[in-house]
Coordinates of C-alpha atoms and ligand atoms in Angstrom, one line a residue:
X1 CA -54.7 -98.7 -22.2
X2 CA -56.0 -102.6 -21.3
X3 CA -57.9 -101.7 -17.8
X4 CA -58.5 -104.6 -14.9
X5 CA -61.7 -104.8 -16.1
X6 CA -61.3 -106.2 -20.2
X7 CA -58.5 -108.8 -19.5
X8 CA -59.7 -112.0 -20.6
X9 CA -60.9 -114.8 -18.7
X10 CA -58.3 -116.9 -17.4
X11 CA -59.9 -120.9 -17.0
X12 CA -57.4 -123.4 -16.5
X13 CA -58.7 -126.5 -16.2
X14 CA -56.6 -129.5 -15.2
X15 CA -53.6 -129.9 -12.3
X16 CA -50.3 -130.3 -13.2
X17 CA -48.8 -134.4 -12.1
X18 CA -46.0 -136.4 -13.3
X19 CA -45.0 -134.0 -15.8
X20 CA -48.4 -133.7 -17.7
X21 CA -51.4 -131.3 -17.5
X22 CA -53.9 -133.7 -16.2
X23 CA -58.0 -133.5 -15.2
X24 CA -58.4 -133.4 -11.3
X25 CA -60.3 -136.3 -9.9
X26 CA -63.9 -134.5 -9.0
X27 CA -66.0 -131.7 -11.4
X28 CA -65.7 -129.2 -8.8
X29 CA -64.1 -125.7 -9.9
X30 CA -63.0 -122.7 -7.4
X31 CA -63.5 -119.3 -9.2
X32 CA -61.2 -116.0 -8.7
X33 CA -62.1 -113.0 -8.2
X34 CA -60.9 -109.8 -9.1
X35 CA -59.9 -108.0 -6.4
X36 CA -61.1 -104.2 -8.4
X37 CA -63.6 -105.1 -10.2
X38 CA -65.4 -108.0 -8.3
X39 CA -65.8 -110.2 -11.1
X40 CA -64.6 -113.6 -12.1
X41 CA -61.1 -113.5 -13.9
X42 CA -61.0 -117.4 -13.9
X43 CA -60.8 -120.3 -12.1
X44 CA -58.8 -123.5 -11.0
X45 CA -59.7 -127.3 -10.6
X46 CA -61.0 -128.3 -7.0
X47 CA -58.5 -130.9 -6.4
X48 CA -59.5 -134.0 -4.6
X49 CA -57.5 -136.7 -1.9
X50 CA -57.0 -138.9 -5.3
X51 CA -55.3 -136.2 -6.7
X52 CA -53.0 -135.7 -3.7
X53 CA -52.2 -139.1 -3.7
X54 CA -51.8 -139.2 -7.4
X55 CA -48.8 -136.1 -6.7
X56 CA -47.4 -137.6 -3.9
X57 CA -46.6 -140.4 -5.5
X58 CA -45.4 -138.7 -9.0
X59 CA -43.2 -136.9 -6.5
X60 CA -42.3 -140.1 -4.9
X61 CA -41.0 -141.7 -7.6
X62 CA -39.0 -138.8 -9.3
X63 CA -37.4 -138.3 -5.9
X64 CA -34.2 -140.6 -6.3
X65 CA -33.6 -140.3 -10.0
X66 CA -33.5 -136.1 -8.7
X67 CA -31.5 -136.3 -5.4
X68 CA -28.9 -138.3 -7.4
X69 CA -28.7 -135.1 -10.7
X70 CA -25.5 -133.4 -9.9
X71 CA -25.7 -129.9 -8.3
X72 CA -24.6 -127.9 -11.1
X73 CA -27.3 -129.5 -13.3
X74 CA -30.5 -128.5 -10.3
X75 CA -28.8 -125.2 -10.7
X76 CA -28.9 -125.2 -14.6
X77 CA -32.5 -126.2 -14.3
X78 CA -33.0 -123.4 -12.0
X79 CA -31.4 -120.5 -14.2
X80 CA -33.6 -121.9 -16.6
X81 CA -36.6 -121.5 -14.7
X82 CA -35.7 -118.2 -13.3
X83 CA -35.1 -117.3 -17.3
X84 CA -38.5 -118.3 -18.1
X85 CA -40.3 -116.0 -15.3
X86 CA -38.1 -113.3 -16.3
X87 CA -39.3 -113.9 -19.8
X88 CA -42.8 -113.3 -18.6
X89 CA -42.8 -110.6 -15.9
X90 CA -45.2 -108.3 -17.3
X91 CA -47.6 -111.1 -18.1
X92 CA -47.1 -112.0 -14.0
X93 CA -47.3 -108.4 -13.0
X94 CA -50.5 -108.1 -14.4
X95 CA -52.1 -111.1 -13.4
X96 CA -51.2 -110.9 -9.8
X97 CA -52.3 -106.9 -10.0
X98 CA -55.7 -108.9 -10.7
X99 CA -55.8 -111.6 -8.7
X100 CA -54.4 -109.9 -5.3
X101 CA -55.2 -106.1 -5.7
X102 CA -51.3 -105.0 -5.7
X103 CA -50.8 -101.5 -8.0
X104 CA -49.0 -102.7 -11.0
X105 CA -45.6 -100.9 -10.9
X106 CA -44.9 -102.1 -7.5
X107 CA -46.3 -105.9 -8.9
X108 CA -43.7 -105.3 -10.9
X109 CA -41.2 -104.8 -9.1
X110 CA -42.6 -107.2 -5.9
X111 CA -44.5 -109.8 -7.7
X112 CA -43.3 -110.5 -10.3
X113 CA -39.0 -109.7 -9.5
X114 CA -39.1 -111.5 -6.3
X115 CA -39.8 -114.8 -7.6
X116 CA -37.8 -114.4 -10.4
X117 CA -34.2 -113.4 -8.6
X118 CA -35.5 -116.1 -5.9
X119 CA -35.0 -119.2 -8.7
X120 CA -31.4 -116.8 -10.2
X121 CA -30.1 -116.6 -6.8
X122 CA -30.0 -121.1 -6.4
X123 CA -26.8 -121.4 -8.3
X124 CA -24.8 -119.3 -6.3
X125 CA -25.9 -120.5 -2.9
X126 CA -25.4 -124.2 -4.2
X127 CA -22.4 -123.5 -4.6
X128 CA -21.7 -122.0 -0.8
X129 CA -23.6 -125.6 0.9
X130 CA -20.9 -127.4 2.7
X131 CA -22.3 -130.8 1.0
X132 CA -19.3 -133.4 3.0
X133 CA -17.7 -131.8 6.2
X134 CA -15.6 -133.7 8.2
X135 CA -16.0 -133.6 11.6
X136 CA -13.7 -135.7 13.8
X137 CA -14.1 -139.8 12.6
X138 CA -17.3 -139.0 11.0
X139 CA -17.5 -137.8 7.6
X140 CA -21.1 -135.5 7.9
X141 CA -23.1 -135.3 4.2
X142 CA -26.2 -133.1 3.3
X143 CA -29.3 -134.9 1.3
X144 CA -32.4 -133.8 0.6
X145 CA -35.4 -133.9 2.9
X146 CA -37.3 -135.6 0.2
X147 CA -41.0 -135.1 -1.1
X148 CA -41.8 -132.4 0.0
X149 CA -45.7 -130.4 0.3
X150 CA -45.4 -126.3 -0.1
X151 CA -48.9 -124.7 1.4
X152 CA -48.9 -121.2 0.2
X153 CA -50.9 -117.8 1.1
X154 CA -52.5 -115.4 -1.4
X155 CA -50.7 -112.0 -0.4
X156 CA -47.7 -112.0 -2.2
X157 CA -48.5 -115.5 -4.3
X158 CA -45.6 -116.0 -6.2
X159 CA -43.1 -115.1 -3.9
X160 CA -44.2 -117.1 -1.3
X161 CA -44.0 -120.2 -3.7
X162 CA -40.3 -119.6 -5.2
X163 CA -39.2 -118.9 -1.7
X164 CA -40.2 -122.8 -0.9
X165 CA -40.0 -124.6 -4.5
X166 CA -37.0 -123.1 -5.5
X167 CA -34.7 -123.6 -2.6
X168 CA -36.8 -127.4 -2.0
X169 CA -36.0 -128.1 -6.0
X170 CA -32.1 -126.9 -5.9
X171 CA -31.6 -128.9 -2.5
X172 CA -33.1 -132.0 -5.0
X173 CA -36.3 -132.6 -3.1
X174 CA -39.5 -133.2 -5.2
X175 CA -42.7 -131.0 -4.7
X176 CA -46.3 -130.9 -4.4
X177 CA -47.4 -127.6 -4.4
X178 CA -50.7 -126.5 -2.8
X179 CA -51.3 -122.1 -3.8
X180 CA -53.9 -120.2 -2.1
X181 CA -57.3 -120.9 -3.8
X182 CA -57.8 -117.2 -3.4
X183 CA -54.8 -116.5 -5.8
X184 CA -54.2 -119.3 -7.8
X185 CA -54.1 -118.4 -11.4
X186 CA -50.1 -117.6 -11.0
X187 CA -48.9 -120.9 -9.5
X188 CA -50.4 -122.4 -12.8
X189 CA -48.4 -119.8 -14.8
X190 CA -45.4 -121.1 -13.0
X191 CA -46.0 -125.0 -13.8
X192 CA -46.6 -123.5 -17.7
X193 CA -42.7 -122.4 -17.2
X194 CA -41.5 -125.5 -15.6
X195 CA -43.2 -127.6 -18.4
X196 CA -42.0 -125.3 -20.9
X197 CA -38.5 -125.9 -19.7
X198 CA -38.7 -129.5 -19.7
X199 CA -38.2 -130.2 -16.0
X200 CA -37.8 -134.2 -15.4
X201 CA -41.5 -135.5 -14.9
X202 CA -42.5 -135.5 -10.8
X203 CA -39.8 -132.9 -9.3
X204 CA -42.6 -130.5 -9.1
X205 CA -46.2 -130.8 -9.0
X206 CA -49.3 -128.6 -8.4
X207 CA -52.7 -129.2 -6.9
X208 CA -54.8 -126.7 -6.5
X209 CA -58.1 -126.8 -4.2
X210 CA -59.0 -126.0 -0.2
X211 CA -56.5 -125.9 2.4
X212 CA -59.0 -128.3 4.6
X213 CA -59.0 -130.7 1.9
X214 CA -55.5 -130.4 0.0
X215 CA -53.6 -128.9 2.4
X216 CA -54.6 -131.4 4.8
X217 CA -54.1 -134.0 3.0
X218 CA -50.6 -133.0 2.3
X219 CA -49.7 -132.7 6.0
X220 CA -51.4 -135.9 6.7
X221 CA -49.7 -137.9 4.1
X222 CA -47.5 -140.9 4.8
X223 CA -45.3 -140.4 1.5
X224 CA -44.5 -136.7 2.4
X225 CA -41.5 -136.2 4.2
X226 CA -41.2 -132.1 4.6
X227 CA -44.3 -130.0 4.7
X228 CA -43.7 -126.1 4.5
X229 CA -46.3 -124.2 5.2
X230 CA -46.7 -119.8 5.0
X231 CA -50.0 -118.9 6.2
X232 CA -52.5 -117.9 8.9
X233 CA -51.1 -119.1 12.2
X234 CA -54.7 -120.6 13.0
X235 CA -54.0 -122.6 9.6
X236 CA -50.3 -123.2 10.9
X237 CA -51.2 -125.1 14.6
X238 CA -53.6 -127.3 12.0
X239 CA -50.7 -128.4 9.7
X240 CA -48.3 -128.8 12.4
X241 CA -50.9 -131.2 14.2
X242 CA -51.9 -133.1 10.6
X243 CA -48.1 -133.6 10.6
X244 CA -47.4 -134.4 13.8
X245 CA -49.0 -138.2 13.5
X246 CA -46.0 -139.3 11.0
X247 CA -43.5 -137.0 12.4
X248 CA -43.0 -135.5 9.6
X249 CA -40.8 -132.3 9.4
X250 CA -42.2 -129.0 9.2
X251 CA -41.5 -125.1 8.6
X252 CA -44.0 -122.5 9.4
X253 CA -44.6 -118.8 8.4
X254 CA -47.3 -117.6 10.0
X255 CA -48.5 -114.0 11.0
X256 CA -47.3 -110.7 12.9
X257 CA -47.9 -107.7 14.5
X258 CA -44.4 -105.9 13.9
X259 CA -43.3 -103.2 16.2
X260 CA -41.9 -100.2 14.5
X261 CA -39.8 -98.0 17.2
X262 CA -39.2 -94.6 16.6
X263 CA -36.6 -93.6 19.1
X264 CA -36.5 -89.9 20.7
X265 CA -33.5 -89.0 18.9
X266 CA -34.8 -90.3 15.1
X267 CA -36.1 -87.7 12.3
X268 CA -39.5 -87.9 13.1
X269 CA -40.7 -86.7 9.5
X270 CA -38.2 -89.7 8.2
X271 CA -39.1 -92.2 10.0
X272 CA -43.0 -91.5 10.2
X273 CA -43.4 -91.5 6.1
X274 CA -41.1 -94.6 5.7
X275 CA -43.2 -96.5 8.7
X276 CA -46.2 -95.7 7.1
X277 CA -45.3 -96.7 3.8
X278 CA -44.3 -100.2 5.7
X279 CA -47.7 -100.4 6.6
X280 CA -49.6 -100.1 4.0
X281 CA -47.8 -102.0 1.7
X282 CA -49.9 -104.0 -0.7
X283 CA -52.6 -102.6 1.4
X284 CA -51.6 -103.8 4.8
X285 CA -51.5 -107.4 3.5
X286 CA -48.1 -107.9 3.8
X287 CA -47.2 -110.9 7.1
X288 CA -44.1 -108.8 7.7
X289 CA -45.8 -105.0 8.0
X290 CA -44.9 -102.6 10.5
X291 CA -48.4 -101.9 12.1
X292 CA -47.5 -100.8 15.2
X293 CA -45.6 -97.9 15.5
X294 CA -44.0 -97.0 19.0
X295 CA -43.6 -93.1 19.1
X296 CA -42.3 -91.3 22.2
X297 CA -45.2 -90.0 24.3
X298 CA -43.4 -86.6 24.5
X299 CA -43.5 -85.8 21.0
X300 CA -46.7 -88.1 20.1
X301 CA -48.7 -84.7 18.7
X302 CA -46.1 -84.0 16.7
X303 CA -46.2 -88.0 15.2
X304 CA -50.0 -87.7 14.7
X305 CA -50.0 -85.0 12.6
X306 CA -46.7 -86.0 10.4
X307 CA -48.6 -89.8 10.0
X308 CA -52.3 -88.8 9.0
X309 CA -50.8 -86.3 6.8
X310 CA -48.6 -89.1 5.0
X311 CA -51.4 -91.7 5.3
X312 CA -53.6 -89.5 3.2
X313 CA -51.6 -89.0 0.6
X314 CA -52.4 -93.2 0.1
X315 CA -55.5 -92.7 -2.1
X316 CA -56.7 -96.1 -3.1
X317 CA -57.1 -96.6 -6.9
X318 CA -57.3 -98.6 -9.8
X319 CA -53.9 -100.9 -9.5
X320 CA -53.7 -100.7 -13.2
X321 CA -53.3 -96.6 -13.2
X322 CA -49.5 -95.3 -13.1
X323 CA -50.3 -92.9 -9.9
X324 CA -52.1 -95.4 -7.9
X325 CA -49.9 -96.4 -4.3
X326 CA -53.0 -98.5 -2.9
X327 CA -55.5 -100.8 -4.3
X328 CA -58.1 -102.9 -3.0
X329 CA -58.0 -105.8 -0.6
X330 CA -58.1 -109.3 -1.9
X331 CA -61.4 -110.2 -1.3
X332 CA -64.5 -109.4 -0.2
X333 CA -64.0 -111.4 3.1
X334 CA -61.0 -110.0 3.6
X335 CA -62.4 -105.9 3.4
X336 CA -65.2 -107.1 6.2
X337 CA -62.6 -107.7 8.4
X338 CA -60.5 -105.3 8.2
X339 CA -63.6 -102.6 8.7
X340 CA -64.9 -105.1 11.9
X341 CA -61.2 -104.1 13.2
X342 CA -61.4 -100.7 12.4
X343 CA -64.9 -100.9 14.2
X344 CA -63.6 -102.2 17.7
X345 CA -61.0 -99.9 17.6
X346 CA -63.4 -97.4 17.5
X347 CA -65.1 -99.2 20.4
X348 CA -62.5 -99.8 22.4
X349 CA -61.7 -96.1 22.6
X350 CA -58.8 -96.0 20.1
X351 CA -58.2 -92.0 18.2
X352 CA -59.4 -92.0 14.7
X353 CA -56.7 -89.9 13.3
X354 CA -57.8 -90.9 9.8
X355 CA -59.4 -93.0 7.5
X356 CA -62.4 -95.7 8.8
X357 CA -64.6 -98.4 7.6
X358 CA -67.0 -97.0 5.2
X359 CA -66.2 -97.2 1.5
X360 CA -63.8 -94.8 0.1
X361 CA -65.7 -91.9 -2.3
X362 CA -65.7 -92.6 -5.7
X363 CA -65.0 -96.4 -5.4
X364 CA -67.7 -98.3 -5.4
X365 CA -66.7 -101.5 -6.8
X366 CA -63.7 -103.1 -5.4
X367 CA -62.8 -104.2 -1.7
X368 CA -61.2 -100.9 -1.2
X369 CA -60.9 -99.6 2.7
X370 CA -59.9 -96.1 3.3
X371 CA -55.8 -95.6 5.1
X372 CA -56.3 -95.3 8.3
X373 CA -54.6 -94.0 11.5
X374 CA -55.2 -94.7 14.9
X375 CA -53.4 -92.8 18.1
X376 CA -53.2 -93.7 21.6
X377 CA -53.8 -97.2 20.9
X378 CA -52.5 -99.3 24.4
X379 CA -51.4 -102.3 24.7
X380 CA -54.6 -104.9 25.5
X381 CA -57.0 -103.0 23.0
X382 CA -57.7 -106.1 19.9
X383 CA -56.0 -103.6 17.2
X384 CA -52.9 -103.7 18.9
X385 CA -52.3 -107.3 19.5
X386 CA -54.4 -109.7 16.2
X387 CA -53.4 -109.1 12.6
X388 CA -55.3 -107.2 11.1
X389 CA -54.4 -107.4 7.2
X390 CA -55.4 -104.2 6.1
X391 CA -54.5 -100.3 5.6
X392 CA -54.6 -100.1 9.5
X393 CA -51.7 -97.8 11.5
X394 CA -51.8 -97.8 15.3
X395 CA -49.5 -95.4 17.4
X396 CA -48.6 -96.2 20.4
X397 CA -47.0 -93.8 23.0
X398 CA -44.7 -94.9 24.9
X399 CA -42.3 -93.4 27.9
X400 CA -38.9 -94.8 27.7
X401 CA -36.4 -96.4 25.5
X402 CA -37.1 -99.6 28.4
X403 CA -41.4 -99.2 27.9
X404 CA -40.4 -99.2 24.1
X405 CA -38.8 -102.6 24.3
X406 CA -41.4 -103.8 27.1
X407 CA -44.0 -102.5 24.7
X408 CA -42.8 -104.2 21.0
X409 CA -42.1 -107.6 23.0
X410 CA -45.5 -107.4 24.3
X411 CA -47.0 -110.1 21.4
X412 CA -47.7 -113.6 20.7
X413 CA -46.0 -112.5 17.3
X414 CA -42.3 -112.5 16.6
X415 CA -41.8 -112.0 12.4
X416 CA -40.3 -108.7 11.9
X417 CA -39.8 -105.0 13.4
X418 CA -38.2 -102.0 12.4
X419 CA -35.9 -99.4 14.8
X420 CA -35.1 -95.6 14.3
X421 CA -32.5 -93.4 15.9
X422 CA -30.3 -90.5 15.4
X423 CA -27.4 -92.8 16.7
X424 CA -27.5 -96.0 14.7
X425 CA -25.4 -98.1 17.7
X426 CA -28.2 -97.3 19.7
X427 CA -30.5 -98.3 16.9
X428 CA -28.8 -101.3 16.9
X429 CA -28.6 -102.2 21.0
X430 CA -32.3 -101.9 21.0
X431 CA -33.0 -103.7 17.6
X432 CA -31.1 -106.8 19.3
X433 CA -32.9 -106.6 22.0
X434 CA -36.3 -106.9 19.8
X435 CA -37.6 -110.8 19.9
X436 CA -38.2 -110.9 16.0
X437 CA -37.3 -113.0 12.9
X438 CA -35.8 -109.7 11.3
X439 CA -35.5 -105.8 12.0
X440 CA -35.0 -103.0 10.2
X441 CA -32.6 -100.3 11.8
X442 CA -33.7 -96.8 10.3
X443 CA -35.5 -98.2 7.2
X444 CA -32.7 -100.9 6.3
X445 CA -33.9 -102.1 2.6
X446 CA -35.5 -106.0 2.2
X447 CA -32.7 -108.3 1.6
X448 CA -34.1 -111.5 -0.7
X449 CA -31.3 -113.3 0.7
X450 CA -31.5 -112.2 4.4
X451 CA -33.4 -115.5 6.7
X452 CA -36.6 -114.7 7.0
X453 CA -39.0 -116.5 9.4
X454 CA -40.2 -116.1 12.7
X455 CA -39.7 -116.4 16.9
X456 CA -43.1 -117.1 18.7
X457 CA -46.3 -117.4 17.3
X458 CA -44.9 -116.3 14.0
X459 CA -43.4 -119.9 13.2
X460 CA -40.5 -121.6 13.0
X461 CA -38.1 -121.9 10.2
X462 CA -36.4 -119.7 8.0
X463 CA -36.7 -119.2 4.2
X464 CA -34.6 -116.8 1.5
X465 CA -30.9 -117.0 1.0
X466 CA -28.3 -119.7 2.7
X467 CA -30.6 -120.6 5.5
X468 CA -33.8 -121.0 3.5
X469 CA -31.8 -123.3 1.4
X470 CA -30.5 -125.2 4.2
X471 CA -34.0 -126.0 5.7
X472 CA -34.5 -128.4 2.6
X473 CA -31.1 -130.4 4.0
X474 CA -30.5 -133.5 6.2
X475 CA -27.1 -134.2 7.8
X476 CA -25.8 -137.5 7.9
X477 CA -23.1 -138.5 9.6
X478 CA -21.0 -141.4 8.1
X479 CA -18.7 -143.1 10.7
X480 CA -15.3 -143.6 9.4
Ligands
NAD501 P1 -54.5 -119.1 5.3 O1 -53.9 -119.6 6.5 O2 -55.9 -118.9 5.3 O3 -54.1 -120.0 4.0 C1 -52.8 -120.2 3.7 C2 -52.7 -121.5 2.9 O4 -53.1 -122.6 3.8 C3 -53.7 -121.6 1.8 O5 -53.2 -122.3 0.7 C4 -54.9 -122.4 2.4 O6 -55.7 -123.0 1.5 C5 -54.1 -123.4 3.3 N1 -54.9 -123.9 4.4 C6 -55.9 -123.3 5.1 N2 -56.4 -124.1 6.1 C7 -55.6 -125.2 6.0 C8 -55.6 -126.4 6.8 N3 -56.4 -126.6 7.8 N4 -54.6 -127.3 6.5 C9 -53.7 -127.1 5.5 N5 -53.7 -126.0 4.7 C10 -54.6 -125.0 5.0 O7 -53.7 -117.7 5.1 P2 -54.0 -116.6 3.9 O8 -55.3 -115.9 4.3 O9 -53.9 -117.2 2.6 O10 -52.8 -115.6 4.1 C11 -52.7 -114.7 5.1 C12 -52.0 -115.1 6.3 O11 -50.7 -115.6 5.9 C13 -51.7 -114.0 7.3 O12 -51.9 -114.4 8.6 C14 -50.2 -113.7 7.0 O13 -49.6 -113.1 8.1 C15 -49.7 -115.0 6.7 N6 -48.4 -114.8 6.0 C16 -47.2 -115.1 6.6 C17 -46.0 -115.0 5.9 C18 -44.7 -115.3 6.5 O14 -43.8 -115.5 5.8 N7 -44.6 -115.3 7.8 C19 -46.1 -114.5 4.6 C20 -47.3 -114.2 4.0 C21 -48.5 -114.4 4.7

């Protein structure tokens, strides 16, 4: 069986503008790492200003010629692109299993099928816009926002660029496209299917390169009218100021600390191994995990035992072996963060239930970190309120159903949450009263056409489904 280790070298060398695979402006190359076996599995063009200008304006002058291509034809060339992932999901699977760490079934299914039913799903919610309502003497049309700049994260690569390019493209904006430099290697895969399908030249275009440099440039830019941004929300405050001096619009997905709260009438064993699973998730890197989980203080012994007993069952492993459920983190940066949280946990009197920061046995090359539980974690230690982006539970007791709620709305975050109960109206009563983007009521599956997005620190915005699609829309209102 090919291992992570004897793929071949994946060098792409130019940026994709006006239709055409072109050389960037400067010499300057980023290199990507693999995330098992810590060497170089290719690299991507340091994009320049010049280039961004050179893709604004490709996107600029595509714009009308695409806003004006009848709806079923944008969702024609959308099947078509959808068709041309699907064609090459085992080729995605693999390379994101490389580039981000994610065990290969579940890149499968994650990686490589999100993106894919993402671009399938256009043609149907095209169909359910309200394009021309009428609304007393005015007669109110949607249009499309126009060029618009998609700044994407490394963690789930693909996705994260369908969820904007897809819905931007089927509205009949025109896109620039800025992937993670961590991760970048599948955003060119996807311009290789957009040229393959013959998309007209300018409707989408990728740069890759830094987020201080690109990304910036993007947000700054005169000639771009949307920017949509998923990311760090240190990175987010940055776009939304770069943006701010030409008013541009913008959408933001940024972090979370989601609250997962187990009620005292919920199966504990239930809702303990599904939580846990939430967490660790592509190894904790996942913006939406459930990494705090609120257990009642009366039956909190019981909760330890049940969730360091699941959490060891996560033995990290090659992602390219069938049994592996957790690979490495993305990068080497990444893994020292995640074991300086783990450290000041430690510190600031947190329970080690499992796990730690020192290198799992037997896995010496990788940016592997150990599962790991931690129990009577309160409310001001650091690992309950910052992001930590690794294999990292915390418990935290709590006394009442009232404490519960006090305790999950006690962040700067709002993304996502999760709520268990016996009862599932009660499930529900407290789930509404939870100030996040989305929650789960007794392990509710993901829905890729749900809103997904934010309340506080998390962003603003929403992406997937009807309202993802609408956040690519203008209304006009045409007095009659
Ligand atoms: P990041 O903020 O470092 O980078 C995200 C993107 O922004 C990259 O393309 C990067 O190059 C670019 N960037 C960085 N600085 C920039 C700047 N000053 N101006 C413009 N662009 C800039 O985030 P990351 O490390 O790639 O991803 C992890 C973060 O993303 C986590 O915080 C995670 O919670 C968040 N995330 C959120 C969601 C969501 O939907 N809410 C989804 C996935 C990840």
């Amino acid at each position: 069986m090919a291992t992570a280790t004897d793929r071949a070298v994946n060098v792409r060398e130019k940026i994709y503008v006006g239709g055409e695979w072109v050389k960037a402006g400067g010499d300057g190359v980023i290199e990507v790492i693999n995330a098992s076996t810590e060497q170089v599995m290719g690299s991507v063009p340091e994009g320049t200003v010049e280039d961004v200008d050179r893709a604004v304006a490709a996107a600029r002058s595509a714009f009308d010629a695409w806003a004006a291509t009848p709806v079923p034809e944008r969702a024609d060339w959308m099947a078509r692109i959808g068709q041309g992932l699907a064609a090459r999901m085992d080729e995605i699977a693999a390379l994101i299993a490389q580039e981000v760490g994610m065990p290969l079934k579940l890149s499968t299914m994650i990686q490589a099928g999100l993106p894919t039913t993402t671009f399938n799903s256009m043609p149907k919610l095209l169909e359910e816009i309200a394009w021309e309502q009428q609304v007393g003497n005015s007669l109110v049309v949607r249009e499309p926002v126009g060029v618009v700049a998609a700044i994407t994260p490394w963690n789930y690569p693909l996705h994260q660029i369908a969820a904007k390019v897809a819905p931007a493209m089927a509205a009949g904006c025109t896109v620039v496209l800025k992937p993670s430099q961590v991760a970048p290697l599948n955003a060119a895969l996807l311009a290789d299917v957009i040229d393959e399908v013959g998309l007209p030249a300018g409707v989408f275009n990728l740069v890759t390169g830094r987020g201080s440099v690109i990304g910036e440039a993007l947000a700054r830019h005169p000639d771009v009218d949307m920017v949509s941004f998923t990311g760090s929300t240190a990175a987010g405050r940055r776009v939304a100021e770069a943006a701010a001096g030409t008013i541009k619009k913008v959408a933001l997905e940024l972090g979370g600390k989601s609250p997962n709260v187990i009620l005292d009438d919920a199966d504990l064993q239930q809702a303990i191994t599904d939580g846990v699973g939430k967490c660790f998730l592509n190894s904790g890197q996942t913006c939406s995990a459930l990494t705090r989980m609120l257990v009642p203080r009366s039956r909190l012994a019981e909760a330890e035992q049940i969730a360091a007993a699941v959490a060891e069952h996560f033995k990290p492993g090659d992602p390219f072996d069938s049994s592996t459920v957790l690979g490495p983190l993305v990068s080497e940066d990444q893994r020292e963060t995640v074991r300086k949280y783990i450290a000041k946990g430690i510190d600031e009197g947190a329970k080690l239930l499992t796990g730690g920061a020192e290198t799992p046995a037997g896995l010496d090359h990788g940016y592997f970190v150990a599962p790991t539980v931690f129990s009577e974690v309160t409310p001001g230690m650091t690992i309950a309120k910052e992001e930590i982006f690794g294999p990292v539970l915390v418990l935290m007791p709590y006394e009442d159903e009232q404490d519960a709620v006090r305790i999950a709305n006690d962040s700067v975050y709002g993304l996502a949450g999760g709520v268990w109960s016996g009862d599932p109206e009660r499930a529900k009563r407290v789930a509404r009263r939870i100030r996040t983007g989305q929650v789960e009521i007794n392990g509710g599956a993901f829905n890729p056409l749900a809103p997904f997005g934010g309340y506080k620190q998390s962003g603003y915005g929403r992406e997937l489904g009807h309202y993802g699609l609408e956040e690519f829309l203008q209304v006009k209102a045409l007095q009659l």
